[in-house]
């Protein structure tokens, strides 16, 4: 069973970095620019702080539920019915997330290297990766990430350093961009950009100890915040508002401008490999957890027979929107505006009620 | 070429459907009724969605 697999804080932090920071190379910077304009980087810092505060509250509430994930806690509170309801909500979230990101990564790869290939063909590479990694299991996936993520973070730092000569402080003025209402009120809803935090709430059976859970959450969130903020800052300081709002693949556009003399140009061709690896890690991890949650919610003995049907469902769902623009609007305009209710409000309410019920029960028994 | 690809896809879909249904039947026999029903739902979705996307849409 999966619960025999245990990993430490380093592996869990790498997993969190993969799951949350990945959107930095997709549409996160332009989504921030749409809200805050030149102050997109302030929106990124603001939502990062909100998420760290939200996680602090959750971590305090979680302290009494060592090695229990959010589905187990639902089971403790409301029995099988609540466990299934929570599981189904998480499954819907994961299917939507996988469909959005499978399409986004495939479109990105198509734009960068496979311009005349059909999108379904490019997508197959990621789908094969997801299928193989699901068969291999979570342990191999986690160990792989523990090696690759530090390398990716270093290459990201070099990427940002290479962009410094192109940055202009004038582009980030006025400091509050489109106004404090946009930055602090509209921006608050974008806390959903950290919705992948839900993977941390599914990790306790694997990481067992509360202190590892807390360490993973705080360190992971701080690193993710730095990655997202630095890339957003680079983007808006290079591309002035409103140009910054129209870009579908900001990191790709940034990579294109990196140039050292006449000999080092077109750095995006090196980054294609890094981004394909990041995409593979993100999709494989999310796909594994989709199967894991399905198995756990419905009390199944194996998840392996469900790998192929779920891969077909995800691939087909991601191909339903006709254009990349449609999927970005769906993800950015609808999904990310509401998902914070499932990821942040629901666990907090659940943990508070479960703790209250437990306290009442222990009070009655004594 | 497209015809051949469609035939290959149809074979894959049929194979995946039969394999998933057989897992659902095994789960049903183990008295996990809800789990079995959900597996049947996934098996159906794994056939209907690709048919819609690859045969009807394109």
Tab-separated table of C-alpha atoms in Angstrom:
chain	number	residue	atom	x	y	z
A	1	UNK	CA	0.000	0.000	0.000
A	2	UNK	CA	1.049	3.603	-0.555
A	3	UNK	CA	1.097	4.369	3.150
A	4	UNK	CA	4.254	2.252	3.478
A	5	UNK	CA	6.040	4.847	1.361
A	6	UNK	CA	7.469	7.667	3.440
A	7	UNK	CA	9.500	10.638	2.297
A	8	UNK	CA	11.138	13.555	4.018
A	9	UNK	CA	10.870	17.309	3.921
A	10	UNK	CA	13.331	17.770	1.020
A	11	UNK	CA	11.270	15.559	-1.303
A	12	UNK	CA	7.994	17.128	-0.162
A	13	UNK	CA	9.371	20.670	-0.649
A	14	UNK	CA	10.522	19.756	-4.167
A	15	UNK	CA	7.032	18.441	-4.883
A	16	UNK	CA	5.462	21.674	-3.651
A	17	UNK	CA	7.855	23.760	-5.757
A	18	UNK	CA	6.972	21.728	-8.855
A	19	UNK	CA	3.256	21.985	-8.281
A	20	UNK	CA	3.006	25.681	-7.380
A	21	UNK	CA	5.882	27.354	-9.243
A	22	UNK	CA	5.174	25.699	-12.576
A	23	UNK	CA	2.596	28.305	-13.506
A	24	UNK	CA	5.407	30.881	-13.564
A	25	UNK	CA	6.398	29.581	-17.000
A	26	UNK	CA	2.790	29.612	-18.207
A	27	UNK	CA	0.384	32.516	-17.916
A	28	UNK	CA	0.897	33.627	-14.286
A	29	UNK	CA	2.830	36.858	-15.015
A	30	UNK	CA	0.310	38.063	-17.612
A	31	UNK	CA	-2.621	37.116	-15.330
A	32	UNK	CA	-1.043	39.277	-12.601
A	33	UNK	CA	-0.496	42.096	-15.114
A	34	UNK	CA	-4.204	41.994	-16.036
A	35	UNK	CA	-5.100	42.626	-12.381
A	36	UNK	CA	-2.429	45.070	-11.263
A	37	UNK	CA	-0.946	46.462	-14.473
A	38	UNK	CA	2.567	47.729	-13.675
A	39	UNK	CA	1.969	46.609	-10.062
A	40	UNK	CA	1.639	42.933	-11.073
A	41	UNK	CA	4.641	42.067	-8.912
A	42	UNK	CA	2.950	43.653	-5.859
A	43	UNK	CA	-0.121	41.466	-6.518
A	44	UNK	CA	2.213	38.442	-6.598
A	45	UNK	CA	3.792	39.439	-3.249
A	46	UNK	CA	0.360	40.205	-1.759
A	47	UNK	CA	-1.191	36.842	-2.652
A	48	UNK	CA	1.972	35.066	-1.492
A	49	UNK	CA	1.610	36.720	1.930
A	50	UNK	CA	-2.093	35.820	2.056
A	51	UNK	CA	-1.292	32.185	1.285
A	52	UNK	CA	1.435	32.017	3.932
A	53	UNK	CA	-1.023	33.449	6.514
A	54	UNK	CA	-3.716	30.981	5.368
A	55	UNK	CA	-1.237	28.119	5.648
A	56	UNK	CA	-0.227	29.251	9.150
A	57	UNK	CA	-3.887	28.943	10.234
A	58	UNK	CA	-4.274	25.548	8.542
A	59	UNK	CA	-1.009	24.244	10.037
A	60	UNK	CA	-2.178	25.186	13.562
A	61	UNK	CA	-5.479	23.395	12.992
A	62	UNK	CA	-3.754	20.398	11.392
A	63	UNK	CA	-1.468	19.759	14.381
A	64	UNK	CA	-3.925	17.290	15.968
A	65	UNK	CA	-4.280	15.206	12.804
A	66	UNK	CA	-0.844	13.722	12.278
A	67	UNK	CA	-0.622	11.452	9.187
A	68	UNK	CA	-4.245	12.151	8.191
A	69	UNK	CA	-4.969	13.733	4.834
A	70	UNK	CA	-7.958	15.956	4.098
A	71	UNK	CA	-10.065	12.993	2.920
A	72	UNK	CA	-9.369	11.057	6.137
A	73	UNK	CA	-10.408	14.101	8.170
A	74	UNK	CA	-13.658	14.277	6.178
A	75	UNK	CA	-14.179	10.605	7.072
A	76	UNK	CA	-13.559	11.288	10.781
A	77	UNK	CA	-16.143	14.086	10.790
A	78	UNK	CA	-18.916	12.882	8.518
A	79	UNK	CA	-18.225	9.214	7.884
A	80	UNK	CA	-18.219	7.693	4.432
A	81	UNK	CA	-20.636	10.259	2.942
A	82	UNK	CA	-18.421	13.281	3.668
A	83	UNK	CA	-15.310	11.354	2.688
A	84	UNK	CA	-16.847	10.624	-0.727
A	85	UNK	CA	-18.110	14.193	-1.153
A	86	UNK	CA	-14.666	15.618	-0.404
A	87	UNK	CA	-13.006	13.052	-2.636
A	88	UNK	CA	-15.312	13.894	-5.537
A	89	UNK	CA	-14.638	17.644	-5.123
A	90	UNK	CA	-10.877	17.009	-5.176
A	91	UNK	CA	-11.262	14.706	-8.183
A	92	UNK	CA	-13.146	17.392	-10.141
A	93	UNK	CA	-10.426	19.903	-9.200
A	94	UNK	CA	-7.650	17.544	-10.327
A	95	UNK	CA	-9.338	16.615	-13.615
A	96	UNK	CA	-9.857	20.307	-14.439
A	97	UNK	CA	-6.283	21.177	-13.418
A	98	UNK	CA	-4.769	18.344	-15.463
A	99	UNK	CA	-6.850	19.218	-18.516
A	100	UNK	CA	-5.844	22.898	-18.371
A	101	UNK	CA	-2.183	22.222	-17.856
A	102	UNK	CA	-1.852	19.328	-20.294
A	103	UNK	CA	-3.218	21.604	-22.995
A	104	UNK	CA	-1.121	24.601	-21.893
A	105	UNK	CA	2.163	22.653	-21.810
A	106	UNK	CA	1.404	20.998	-25.142
A	107	UNK	CA	0.565	24.341	-26.748
A	108	UNK	CA	3.759	25.810	-25.307
A	109	UNK	CA	5.841	22.952	-26.745
A	110	UNK	CA	4.029	23.311	-30.063
A	111	UNK	CA	4.796	27.034	-30.175
A	112	UNK	CA	8.445	26.490	-29.297
A	113	UNK	CA	9.414	23.461	-31.321
A	114	UNK	CA	6.592	21.656	-33.125
A	115	UNK	CA	4.868	24.466	-34.992
A	116	UNK	CA	3.290	22.348	-37.753
A	117	UNK	CA	2.471	19.253	-35.685
A	118	UNK	CA	-1.139	18.663	-34.566
A	119	UNK	CA	-1.702	19.478	-30.893
A	120	UNK	CA	-2.879	15.902	-30.173
A	121	UNK	CA	0.482	14.555	-31.357
A	122	UNK	CA	2.473	16.884	-29.079
A	123	UNK	CA	0.145	16.053	-26.214
A	124	UNK	CA	0.850	12.329	-26.603
A	125	UNK	CA	4.430	12.787	-25.332
A	126	UNK	CA	3.174	14.215	-22.039
A	127	UNK	CA	0.394	11.612	-21.807
A	128	UNK	CA	2.897	8.762	-22.271
A	129	UNK	CA	5.036	10.328	-19.531
A	130	UNK	CA	2.027	10.501	-17.215
A	131	UNK	CA	1.075	6.875	-17.912
A	132	UNK	CA	4.598	5.515	-17.383
A	133	UNK	CA	5.160	7.496	-14.177
A	134	UNK	CA	1.792	6.367	-12.787
A	135	UNK	CA	2.796	2.733	-13.392
A	136	UNK	CA	6.198	3.315	-11.799
A	137	UNK	CA	4.597	4.957	-8.750
A	138	UNK	CA	4.965	7.906	-6.413
A	139	UNK	CA	8.324	6.908	-4.940
A	140	UNK	CA	10.217	7.100	-8.244
A	141	UNK	CA	8.406	10.302	-9.129
A	142	UNK	CA	9.311	11.958	-5.832
A	143	UNK	CA	12.951	10.831	-5.959
A	144	UNK	CA	13.221	12.125	-9.523
A	145	UNK	CA	11.868	15.506	-8.448
A	146	UNK	CA	14.226	15.639	-5.475
A	147	UNK	CA	17.127	15.549	-7.962
A	148	UNK	CA	15.699	17.671	-10.785
A	149	UNK	CA	14.002	20.500	-8.838
A	150	UNK	CA	17.232	21.953	-7.318
A	151	UNK	CA	18.769	21.971	-10.829
A	152	UNK	CA	15.654	23.682	-12.185
A	153	UNK	CA	15.737	26.309	-9.431
A	154	UNK	CA	19.401	27.084	-10.210
A	155	UNK	CA	18.637	27.375	-13.940
A	156	UNK	CA	15.720	29.663	-13.058
A	157	UNK	CA	18.021	31.935	-11.014
A	158	UNK	CA	20.445	32.127	-13.964
A	159	UNK	CA	17.480	32.911	-16.225
A	160	UNK	CA	16.427	35.854	-14.024
A	161	UNK	CA	20.038	37.128	-13.776
A	162	UNK	CA	20.301	37.017	-17.587
A	163	UNK	CA	17.180	39.193	-17.807
A	164	UNK	CA	18.466	41.948	-15.492
A	165	UNK	CA	20.094	44.061	-18.278
A	166	UNK	CA	16.736	44.260	-20.101
A	167	UNK	CA	14.718	45.435	-17.091
A	168	UNK	CA	13.552	49.026	-16.777
A	169	UNK	CA	12.253	50.487	-13.518
A	170	UNK	CA	10.148	53.011	-15.471
A	171	UNK	CA	7.898	50.151	-16.624
A	172	UNK	CA	6.760	49.372	-13.081
A	173	UNK	CA	5.530	52.908	-12.414
A	174	UNK	CA	3.069	53.969	-11.048
A	175	UNK	CA	3.880	51.763	-8.101
A	176	UNK	CA	0.256	50.819	-7.359
A	177	UNK	CA	-0.462	50.192	-11.032
A	178	UNK	CA	-4.196	50.038	-11.755
A	179	UNK	CA	-5.056	51.176	-8.224
A	180	UNK	CA	-5.137	49.802	-4.702
A	181	UNK	CA	-8.645	48.302	-5.202
A	182	UNK	CA	-7.408	46.165	-8.072
A	183	UNK	CA	-4.236	45.162	-6.290
A	184	UNK	CA	-5.616	44.389	-2.835
A	185	UNK	CA	-9.272	43.451	-3.421
A	186	UNK	CA	-9.400	41.906	-6.897
A	187	UNK	CA	-5.926	40.514	-6.339
A	188	UNK	CA	-7.004	38.662	-3.178
A	189	UNK	CA	-9.165	36.256	-5.213
A	190	UNK	CA	-6.037	35.204	-7.087
A	191	UNK	CA	-4.968	33.372	-3.942
A	192	UNK	CA	-6.327	30.500	-6.059
A	193	UNK	CA	-3.056	30.575	-7.971
A	194	UNK	CA	-1.712	28.663	-4.991
A	195	UNK	CA	-4.531	26.109	-5.226
A	196	UNK	CA	-1.964	23.362	-5.736
A	197	UNK	CA	-1.420	23.650	-1.992
A	198	UNK	CA	-4.115	20.968	-1.875
A	199	UNK	CA	-1.378	18.452	-2.717
A	200	UNK	CA	0.177	19.252	0.643
A	201	UNK	CA	-3.127	18.364	2.316
A	202	UNK	CA	-2.956	15.001	0.543
A	203	UNK	CA	0.638	14.344	1.639
A	204	UNK	CA	0.356	13.630	5.422
A	205	UNK	CA	0.016	9.815	4.996
A	206	UNK	CA	3.333	9.937	3.126
A	207	UNK	CA	5.216	12.384	5.341
A	208	UNK	CA	3.669	11.199	8.647
A	209	UNK	CA	5.003	13.906	10.993
A	210	UNK	CA	3.398	17.295	11.669
A	211	UNK	CA	6.749	19.125	11.828
A	212	UNK	CA	7.648	17.843	8.338
A	213	UNK	CA	4.228	18.995	7.133
A	214	UNK	CA	4.772	22.489	8.564
A	215	UNK	CA	8.359	22.746	7.318
A	216	UNK	CA	7.317	21.627	3.840
A	217	UNK	CA	4.471	24.123	3.749
A	218	UNK	CA	6.415	27.172	4.908
A	219	UNK	CA	9.680	26.579	3.037
A	220	UNK	CA	7.837	25.439	-0.092
A	221	UNK	CA	5.556	28.480	-0.080
A	222	UNK	CA	8.431	30.923	0.485
A	223	UNK	CA	10.435	29.469	-2.437
A	224	UNK	CA	7.351	29.420	-4.683
A	225	UNK	CA	6.562	33.022	-3.742
A	226	UNK	CA	10.115	34.077	-4.645
A	227	UNK	CA	9.939	32.275	-8.002
A	228	UNK	CA	6.520	33.686	-8.936
A	229	UNK	CA	7.294	37.218	-7.757
A	230	UNK	CA	10.724	37.430	-9.408
A	231	UNK	CA	9.411	36.231	-12.764
A	232	UNK	CA	6.407	38.580	-12.599
A	233	UNK	CA	8.698	41.478	-11.691
A	234	UNK	CA	11.045	40.648	-14.586
A	235	UNK	CA	8.122	40.389	-16.989
A	236	UNK	CA	6.429	43.695	-16.131
A	237	UNK	CA	9.723	45.551	-15.902
A	238	UNK	CA	10.637	44.404	-19.424
A	239	UNK	CA	7.240	44.516	-21.148
A	240	UNK	CA	5.357	47.704	-20.232
A	241	UNK	CA	1.638	47.681	-19.470
A	242	UNK	CA	-0.619	46.949	-21.465
A	243	UNK	CA	1.713	44.848	-23.665
A	244	UNK	CA	2.288	42.639	-20.618
A	245	UNK	CA	-1.390	41.628	-20.515
A	246	UNK	CA	-1.630	40.227	-24.021
A	247	UNK	CA	1.069	37.601	-23.881
A	248	UNK	CA	0.078	33.950	-23.751
A	249	UNK	CA	3.514	32.529	-22.937
A	250	UNK	CA	5.417	35.218	-20.970
A	251	UNK	CA	8.430	33.110	-19.946
A	252	UNK	CA	8.967	32.069	-23.556
A	253	UNK	CA	8.921	35.711	-24.658
A	254	UNK	CA	11.394	36.593	-21.909
A	255	UNK	CA	13.726	33.769	-22.949
A	256	UNK	CA	13.741	35.079	-26.521
A	257	UNK	CA	15.290	38.396	-25.489
A	258	UNK	CA	18.262	36.862	-23.659
A	259	UNK	CA	21.376	37.712	-25.621
A	260	UNK	CA	25.074	37.889	-24.745
A	261	UNK	CA	26.938	39.376	-27.677
A	262	UNK	CA	26.614	37.708	-31.105
A	263	UNK	CA	27.418	34.219	-29.908
A	264	UNK	CA	24.809	33.485	-27.249
A	265	UNK	CA	21.295	34.028	-28.549
A	266	UNK	CA	17.955	32.147	-28.697
A	267	UNK	CA	18.235	30.834	-25.129
A	268	UNK	CA	14.674	29.517	-25.341
A	269	UNK	CA	15.959	26.478	-27.213
A	270	UNK	CA	17.915	25.431	-24.089
A	271	UNK	CA	14.951	26.187	-21.861
A	272	UNK	CA	12.636	23.974	-23.926
A	273	UNK	CA	14.221	20.889	-22.321
A	274	UNK	CA	13.898	22.326	-18.809
A	275	UNK	CA	10.282	23.320	-19.391
A	276	UNK	CA	9.353	19.952	-20.889
A	277	UNK	CA	10.832	18.287	-17.773
A	278	UNK	CA	8.907	20.638	-15.469
A	279	UNK	CA	5.717	19.954	-17.430
A	280	UNK	CA	6.288	16.229	-17.232
A	281	UNK	CA	6.867	16.380	-13.441
A	282	UNK	CA	3.809	18.562	-12.838
A	283	UNK	CA	1.437	16.480	-14.955
A	284	UNK	CA	2.747	13.146	-13.683
A	285	UNK	CA	2.403	14.175	-10.032
A	286	UNK	CA	-1.106	15.566	-10.517
A	287	UNK	CA	-2.086	12.431	-12.464
A	288	UNK	CA	-0.744	10.135	-9.756
A	289	UNK	CA	-2.715	12.026	-7.094
A	290	UNK	CA	-5.855	11.858	-9.238
A	291	UNK	CA	-5.587	8.061	-9.257
A	292	UNK	CA	-4.641	7.979	-5.570
A	293	UNK	CA	-7.649	10.114	-4.551
A	294	UNK	CA	-10.015	8.041	-6.727
A	295	UNK	CA	-8.720	4.828	-5.188
A	296	UNK	CA	-8.936	6.190	-1.642
A	297	UNK	CA	-12.367	7.816	-2.038
A	298	UNK	CA	-14.057	4.713	-3.393
A	299	UNK	CA	-12.112	2.182	-1.331
A	300	UNK	CA	-10.507	0.425	-4.308
A	301	UNK	CA	-7.674	-2.047	-3.955
A	302	UNK	CA	-5.641	-1.026	-7.035
A	303	UNK	CA	-5.316	2.094	-9.143
A	304	UNK	CA	-3.254	0.631	-12.001
A	305	UNK	CA	-6.251	-0.586	-14.086
A	306	UNK	CA	-7.532	3.014	-14.080
A	307	UNK	CA	-4.385	4.597	-15.521
A	308	UNK	CA	-5.327	4.203	-19.203
A	309	UNK	CA	-9.013	5.193	-18.902
A	310	UNK	CA	-8.132	8.282	-16.882
A	311	UNK	CA	-5.363	9.196	-19.347
A	312	UNK	CA	-7.930	9.026	-22.166
A	313	UNK	CA	-10.408	11.140	-20.176
A	314	UNK	CA	-7.802	13.819	-19.395
A	315	UNK	CA	-6.470	13.968	-22.940
A	316	UNK	CA	-9.956	14.213	-24.460
A	317	UNK	CA	-11.116	16.838	-21.954
A	318	UNK	CA	-8.080	18.999	-22.622
A	319	UNK	CA	-8.773	18.882	-26.353
A	320	UNK	CA	-12.395	20.051	-26.034
A	321	UNK	CA	-11.652	23.844	-26.039
A	322	UNK	CA	-10.849	24.804	-29.600
A	323	UNK	CA	-8.034	27.285	-28.974
A	324	UNK	CA	-5.364	27.971	-26.349
A	325	UNK	CA	-7.040	31.326	-25.683
A	326	UNK	CA	-10.267	29.542	-24.662
A	327	UNK	CA	-8.487	27.321	-22.156
A	328	UNK	CA	-6.560	30.268	-20.677
A	329	UNK	CA	-9.816	32.228	-20.273
A	330	UNK	CA	-11.457	29.223	-18.619
A	331	UNK	CA	-8.537	28.663	-16.274
A	332	UNK	CA	-7.745	32.261	-15.487
A	333	UNK	CA	-11.240	33.754	-15.634
A	334	UNK	CA	-13.417	31.063	-14.041
A	335	UNK	CA	-11.433	28.229	-12.436
A	336	UNK	CA	-8.930	30.394	-10.552
A	337	UNK	CA	-11.613	32.795	-9.344
A	338	UNK	CA	-13.564	30.147	-7.446
A	339	UNK	CA	-11.213	27.317	-6.582
A	340	UNK	CA	-9.957	29.088	-3.424
A	341	UNK	CA	-13.253	28.078	-1.783
A	342	UNK	CA	-12.383	24.377	-2.135
A	343	UNK	CA	-8.685	24.720	-1.386
A	344	UNK	CA	-8.648	27.229	1.471
A	345	UNK	CA	-12.110	27.721	2.985
A	346	UNK	CA	-13.238	24.092	2.942
A	347	UNK	CA	-10.173	22.638	4.774
A	348	UNK	CA	-10.281	25.403	7.411
A	349	UNK	CA	-14.007	24.868	8.101
A	350	UNK	CA	-13.536	21.101	8.087
A	351	UNK	CA	-10.606	21.229	10.513
A	352	UNK	CA	-12.372	23.639	12.893
A	353	UNK	CA	-15.568	21.548	12.988
A	354	UNK	CA	-13.676	18.247	13.356
A	355	UNK	CA	-11.607	19.631	16.245
A	356	UNK	CA	-14.754	20.954	17.945
A	357	UNK	CA	-16.548	17.618	17.543
A	358	UNK	CA	-13.520	15.707	18.869
A	359	UNK	CA	-13.218	18.023	21.880
A	360	UNK	CA	-16.912	17.612	22.641
A	361	UNK	CA	-16.648	13.838	22.396
A	362	UNK	CA	-13.598	13.670	24.660
A	363	UNK	CA	-15.362	16.049	27.117
A	364	UNK	CA	-18.428	13.798	27.237
A	365	UNK	CA	-16.380	10.623	27.718
A	366	UNK	CA	-14.379	12.103	30.642
B	1	UNK	CA	-3.750	7.621	-43.001
B	2	UNK	CA	-6.533	9.193	-40.949
B	3	UNK	CA	-8.642	6.054	-41.477
B	4	UNK	CA	-5.834	3.826	-40.162
B	5	UNK	CA	-5.332	6.090	-37.120
B	6	UNK	CA	-9.057	5.975	-36.388
B	7	UNK	CA	-9.085	2.177	-36.584
B	8	UNK	CA	-6.074	1.975	-34.220
B	9	UNK	CA	-7.772	4.393	-31.804
B	10	UNK	CA	-10.997	2.339	-31.941
B	11	UNK	CA	-9.052	-0.815	-31.026
B	12	UNK	CA	-7.320	0.988	-28.125
B	13	UNK	CA	-10.649	2.367	-26.855
B	14	UNK	CA	-12.297	-1.052	-27.014
B	15	UNK	CA	-9.368	-2.680	-25.216
B	16	UNK	CA	-9.301	-0.042	-22.465
B	17	UNK	CA	-13.091	-0.272	-22.073
B	18	UNK	CA	-13.080	-4.069	-21.699
B	19	UNK	CA	-10.136	-3.983	-19.281
B	20	UNK	CA	-11.760	-1.291	-17.109
B	21	UNK	CA	-15.142	-3.017	-17.110
B	22	UNK	CA	-13.489	-6.256	-16.013
B	23	UNK	CA	-11.863	-4.398	-13.084
B	24	UNK	CA	-15.285	-2.941	-12.249
B	25	UNK	CA	-16.813	-6.434	-12.290
B	26	UNK	CA	-14.037	-7.713	-9.998
B	27	UNK	CA	-14.673	-4.808	-7.603
B	28	UNK	CA	-18.433	-5.529	-7.709
B	29	UNK	CA	-17.754	-9.157	-6.783
B	30	UNK	CA	-15.710	-7.929	-3.817
B	31	UNK	CA	-18.914	-6.237	-2.539
B	32	UNK	CA	-17.644	-2.716	-3.207
B	33	UNK	CA	-20.754	-1.602	-5.122
B	34	UNK	CA	-20.068	2.162	-5.188
B	35	UNK	CA	-16.453	1.649	-6.261
B	36	UNK	CA	-17.606	-0.648	-9.067
B	37	UNK	CA	-20.225	1.843	-10.269
B	38	UNK	CA	-17.640	4.627	-10.351
B	39	UNK	CA	-15.263	2.423	-12.346
B	40	UNK	CA	-18.071	1.782	-14.851
B	41	UNK	CA	-18.603	5.565	-15.098
B	42	UNK	CA	-14.875	6.085	-15.786
B	43	UNK	CA	-14.942	3.276	-18.394
B	44	UNK	CA	-17.864	4.964	-20.177
B	45	UNK	CA	-16.208	8.399	-20.026
B	46	UNK	CA	-12.987	6.896	-21.425
B	47	UNK	CA	-14.929	5.811	-24.508
B	48	UNK	CA	-17.454	8.626	-24.993
B	49	UNK	CA	-15.061	11.586	-24.627
B	50	UNK	CA	-12.428	10.340	-27.136
B	51	UNK	CA	-15.212	9.409	-29.610
B	52	UNK	CA	-16.589	12.950	-29.329
B	53	UNK	CA	-13.175	14.616	-29.657
B	54	UNK	CA	-11.501	12.426	-32.282
B	55	UNK	CA	-14.424	11.131	-34.375
B	56	UNK	CA	-17.188	13.758	-34.159
B	57	UNK	CA	-15.237	17.015	-33.647
B	58	UNK	CA	-12.376	16.316	-36.065
